[in-house]
Amino acid sequence: MYHARVIVANNPEEAGKFAADVFEAEIAKKPACVIGLATGSTPLPLYRELIAREKAGKIDFTRVRSANLDEYKGLAPNHEQSYRKFMQDNLFDHISIRPENTIVPLGLAEDVDAMCDAYERMIEAWGGVDLQLLGIGHDGHIGFNEPDDHFPAKTHEVKLTEMTINANKRFFNSADEVPRAAITMGIGTIMAAKKIVMMVTGADKKEILKKTFWGKVDPQVPASILQFHPDVTLVCDKDAYPF
Ligand code: PGA
């Protein structure tokens, strides 16, 4: 069972353009909308496209607010591998979004629970996420919500699985340097978004993509809960599409 609208692109660049169409439409409809953003390799073609479209006068980010999905615990915002730094380098520094309108969980928060509560409250104060971007991990994680025996509701601290540490070690000097914990929006936070775009590219994601939308809804495949979200657009490339 699945309810997603599925768009199959020829390649990751084209997937980025299809996903950018959804963002362009949302920002045109609601110039001060709240977008939820993601890190990783998959969204890079989308971010390149959004930068190009603002330069071409097709999108205006000056009133847009953004909330990121997650951050490594223990990394400072300016750490080379922090997700805050990733967002600055790959998107925020190249568009007109105001710095005070971008939030990423704080990896160095002393009181993690209080920071997570404040993060949820900030999103609520903004009126909730209008359009949430998601990637997917090989284990089915969204944000850093790893396979579990339940779907965690709110922004919280998580331990990363070996699979995730291995997948992400390519960005660090060695697997030992990958933080063992992270802060992530919860599954409830993600499901509360009014609209969701999931980008999935590459043959290595085919199997988990099939389980996510065409398998059973199961917290061991955290992304599978998206089958119950009423407005999901899946943008994948031919290599990732399971059929
Ligand atoms: P990737 O990460 O885009 O780098 O594959 C996706 C994820 O782990 O959510």
Coordinates of C-alpha atoms and ligand atoms in Angstrom, one line a residue:
M1 CA 0.0 0.0 0.0
Y2 CA 1.3 3.5 -0.7
H3 CA -0.2 6.9 -1.2
A4 CA 2.8 8.8 -2.6
R5 CA 2.8 10.6 -5.9
V6 CA 5.8 9.1 -7.7
I7 CA 8.0 11.0 -10.2
V8 CA 10.7 9.0 -11.8
A9 CA 13.6 11.1 -13.2
N10 CA 16.3 9.9 -15.6
N11 CA 19.1 10.9 -13.3
P12 CA 19.9 12.7 -10.0
E13 CA 20.2 16.1 -11.7
E14 CA 16.7 15.8 -13.2
A15 CA 15.4 14.6 -9.8
G16 CA 16.8 17.8 -8.4
K17 CA 14.8 19.8 -11.0
F18 CA 11.6 18.0 -10.3
A19 CA 12.0 18.5 -6.5
A20 CA 12.8 22.2 -7.1
D21 CA 9.5 22.5 -9.0
V22 CA 7.7 21.5 -5.8
F23 CA 9.7 24.1 -3.7
E24 CA 9.2 26.8 -6.4
A25 CA 5.4 26.2 -6.3
E26 CA 5.3 26.2 -2.5
I27 CA 7.2 29.5 -2.2
A28 CA 5.2 31.1 -4.9
K29 CA 2.0 30.1 -3.1
K30 CA 3.3 31.2 0.3
P31 CA 6.3 33.5 0.3
A32 CA 6.9 33.2 4.0
C33 CA 6.5 29.4 4.1
V34 CA 8.4 27.1 6.4
I35 CA 10.5 24.5 4.6
G36 CA 12.1 21.5 6.3
L37 CA 15.5 20.7 4.9
A38 CA 17.9 17.7 4.7
T39 CA 21.6 17.1 4.3
G40 CA 23.4 14.2 2.6
S41 CA 24.4 13.7 -1.1
T42 CA 20.9 13.2 -2.4
P43 CA 19.6 16.8 -2.1
L44 CA 22.7 18.5 -3.6
P45 CA 21.2 18.7 -7.2
L46 CA 18.1 20.2 -5.7
Y47 CA 20.1 22.8 -3.8
R48 CA 22.1 23.7 -6.9
E49 CA 18.8 24.1 -8.8
L50 CA 17.3 26.3 -6.1
I51 CA 20.3 28.6 -6.1
A52 CA 20.1 28.9 -9.9
R53 CA 16.4 29.6 -9.9
E54 CA 16.8 32.4 -7.3
K55 CA 19.6 33.9 -9.4
A56 CA 17.2 33.7 -12.4
G57 CA 14.5 35.5 -10.5
K58 CA 12.1 32.5 -10.3
I59 CA 12.3 32.0 -6.5
D60 CA 12.6 34.6 -3.7
F61 CA 13.9 33.2 -0.4
T62 CA 13.8 36.5 1.6
R63 CA 10.8 35.6 3.6
V64 CA 11.2 31.8 3.7
R65 CA 11.9 30.1 7.1
S66 CA 13.7 26.8 7.3
A67 CA 14.2 24.1 9.9
N68 CA 16.7 21.3 9.3
L69 CA 16.0 17.7 10.2
D70 CA 19.1 16.8 12.2
E71 CA 22.6 17.5 13.5
Y72 CA 25.5 15.5 14.8
K73 CA 25.8 15.6 18.6
G74 CA 29.0 17.2 19.7
L75 CA 29.9 19.1 16.5
A76 CA 30.2 22.9 16.6
P77 CA 28.2 24.8 13.9
N78 CA 31.4 25.7 12.1
H79 CA 32.8 22.1 12.2
E80 CA 33.6 21.0 8.6
Q81 CA 31.2 18.0 8.9
S82 CA 28.4 19.7 10.9
Y83 CA 25.1 19.9 9.2
R84 CA 24.9 23.6 9.9
K85 CA 28.1 24.1 7.9
F86 CA 26.8 21.8 5.1
M87 CA 23.7 24.0 4.8
Q88 CA 25.6 27.2 4.8
D89 CA 28.1 25.9 2.1
N90 CA 25.5 24.2 -0.1
L91 CA 22.5 26.5 0.2
F92 CA 22.1 29.3 2.7
D93 CA 25.3 31.3 1.7
H94 CA 24.1 31.4 -1.9
I95 CA 20.4 32.5 -1.5
S96 CA 18.6 35.4 0.2
I97 CA 17.2 33.5 3.2
R98 CA 17.9 35.5 6.4
P99 CA 20.3 33.8 8.9
E100 CA 17.7 34.3 11.7
N101 CA 15.2 32.4 9.6
T102 CA 17.2 29.2 9.5
I103 CA 17.4 26.7 12.3
V104 CA 19.4 23.5 12.7
P105 CA 19.5 21.6 16.0
L106 CA 22.5 22.6 18.1
G107 CA 25.1 19.9 18.3
L108 CA 26.8 21.4 21.3
A109 CA 23.7 22.1 23.4
E110 CA 24.5 21.4 27.1
D111 CA 20.9 20.6 27.9
V112 CA 19.9 18.5 24.9
D113 CA 16.3 17.9 26.1
A114 CA 15.7 21.6 26.6
M115 CA 17.2 22.4 23.1
C116 CA 14.9 19.7 21.5
D117 CA 11.8 21.2 23.2
A118 CA 12.8 24.7 22.1
Y119 CA 13.3 23.4 18.5
E120 CA 9.8 21.9 18.5
R121 CA 8.4 25.2 19.9
M122 CA 10.1 27.3 17.3
I123 CA 8.6 25.2 14.5
E124 CA 5.2 25.5 16.2
A125 CA 5.6 29.3 16.6
W126 CA 6.3 29.5 12.9
G127 CA 3.0 27.7 12.2
G128 CA 4.5 24.3 11.4
V129 CA 6.4 23.0 8.4
D130 CA 4.7 23.6 5.1
L131 CA 7.0 21.5 2.9
Q132 CA 9.5 18.9 4.3
L133 CA 12.4 17.5 2.2
L134 CA 13.6 14.0 3.1
G135 CA 16.3 11.7 1.9
I136 CA 16.4 8.1 3.1
G137 CA 19.2 6.0 4.7
H138 CA 19.9 2.4 3.6
D139 CA 18.3 1.2 6.8
G140 CA 15.2 3.3 6.2
H141 CA 16.0 6.2 8.5
I142 CA 14.5 9.6 7.9
G143 CA 16.3 12.4 9.6
F144 CA 18.3 10.3 12.0
N145 CA 15.4 8.2 13.2
E146 CA 16.9 4.8 13.0
P147 CA 15.1 1.4 13.0
D148 CA 13.4 1.0 16.3
D149 CA 10.5 -0.8 18.0
H150 CA 8.4 2.4 17.9
F151 CA 8.1 5.6 15.9
P152 CA 9.6 8.4 18.1
A153 CA 7.4 11.4 18.2
K154 CA 9.5 14.6 18.8
T155 CA 12.9 16.0 18.3
H156 CA 15.3 13.9 20.4
E157 CA 18.8 12.5 20.8
V158 CA 19.6 9.2 19.0
K159 CA 22.4 6.7 18.9
L160 CA 23.6 6.1 15.3
T161 CA 23.6 2.6 14.0
E162 CA 26.7 1.0 12.6
M163 CA 25.2 1.1 9.1
T164 CA 24.8 4.9 9.4
I165 CA 28.2 5.4 10.8
N166 CA 29.7 3.3 7.9
A167 CA 27.6 5.2 5.3
N168 CA 28.7 8.6 6.7
K169 CA 32.4 7.8 7.3
R170 CA 33.2 8.9 3.7
F171 CA 33.0 12.5 4.9
F172 CA 35.4 12.0 7.9
N173 CA 39.0 10.9 8.0
S174 CA 37.9 7.6 9.6
A175 CA 34.9 5.8 11.0
D176 CA 36.2 6.6 14.5
E177 CA 35.7 10.3 13.9
V178 CA 32.0 9.9 13.0
P179 CA 29.9 11.1 16.0
R180 CA 28.0 8.2 17.7
A181 CA 25.0 10.3 18.5
A182 CA 22.8 12.9 16.8
I183 CA 19.8 15.2 17.4
T184 CA 16.9 14.6 15.0
M185 CA 13.4 15.8 14.5
G186 CA 11.1 13.0 15.5
I187 CA 8.8 10.9 13.2
G188 CA 5.9 12.9 14.6
T189 CA 7.6 16.2 13.8
I190 CA 8.2 15.0 10.2
M191 CA 4.6 13.6 9.8
A192 CA 3.2 16.9 11.0
A193 CA 4.6 18.6 7.9
K194 CA 1.7 19.6 5.5
K195 CA 3.6 18.4 2.5
I196 CA 6.6 16.1 2.1
V197 CA 9.0 15.6 -0.8
M198 CA 11.3 12.6 -0.6
M199 CA 14.3 12.4 -2.9
V200 CA 15.9 8.9 -3.5
T201 CA 18.6 8.3 -6.1
G202 CA 21.0 5.5 -6.9
A203 CA 20.6 1.7 -7.3
D204 CA 21.8 1.2 -3.7
K205 CA 18.6 2.7 -2.5
K206 CA 16.2 0.6 -4.6
E207 CA 15.7 -2.1 -2.0
I208 CA 14.9 0.2 0.9
L209 CA 12.7 2.4 -1.3
K210 CA 10.6 -0.7 -2.2
K211 CA 10.2 -1.6 1.5
T212 CA 9.3 1.9 2.4
F213 CA 6.4 2.5 0.1
W214 CA 5.5 -1.0 -1.0
G215 CA 6.2 -3.0 2.2
K216 CA 4.4 -3.0 5.5
V217 CA 4.4 0.0 7.8
D218 CA 7.0 -1.0 10.4
P219 CA 9.2 1.1 12.8
Q220 CA 12.0 -1.2 11.7
V221 CA 11.7 0.8 8.4
P222 CA 11.1 4.2 9.9
A223 CA 10.3 5.8 6.5
S224 CA 7.5 3.4 5.9
I225 CA 5.2 5.5 8.1
L226 CA 5.1 7.9 5.1
Q227 CA 2.4 5.6 3.7
F228 CA 0.1 7.2 6.2
H229 CA 1.0 10.8 5.2
P230 CA -1.7 12.4 2.9
D231 CA 0.7 14.5 0.8
V232 CA 4.0 12.8 -0.2
T233 CA 5.8 13.3 -3.5
L234 CA 8.5 10.8 -4.1
V235 CA 11.1 12.0 -6.6
C236 CA 13.4 9.1 -7.5
D237 CA 15.7 8.4 -10.4
K238 CA 15.4 5.3 -12.7
D239 CA 18.2 3.5 -10.8
A240 CA 16.3 3.8 -7.4
Y241 CA 12.9 3.0 -8.8
P242 CA 12.1 -0.6 -7.8
F243 CA 9.9 -1.5 -10.8
Ligands
PGA1 P1 22.5 10.4 1.4 O1 21.9 10.3 2.9 O2 21.7 11.4 0.7 O3 23.9 10.9 1.6 O4 22.5 9.0 0.8 C1 20.6 10.1 3.0 C2 20.2 9.8 4.5 O5 21.0 9.2 5.2 O6 19.1 10.2 4.9

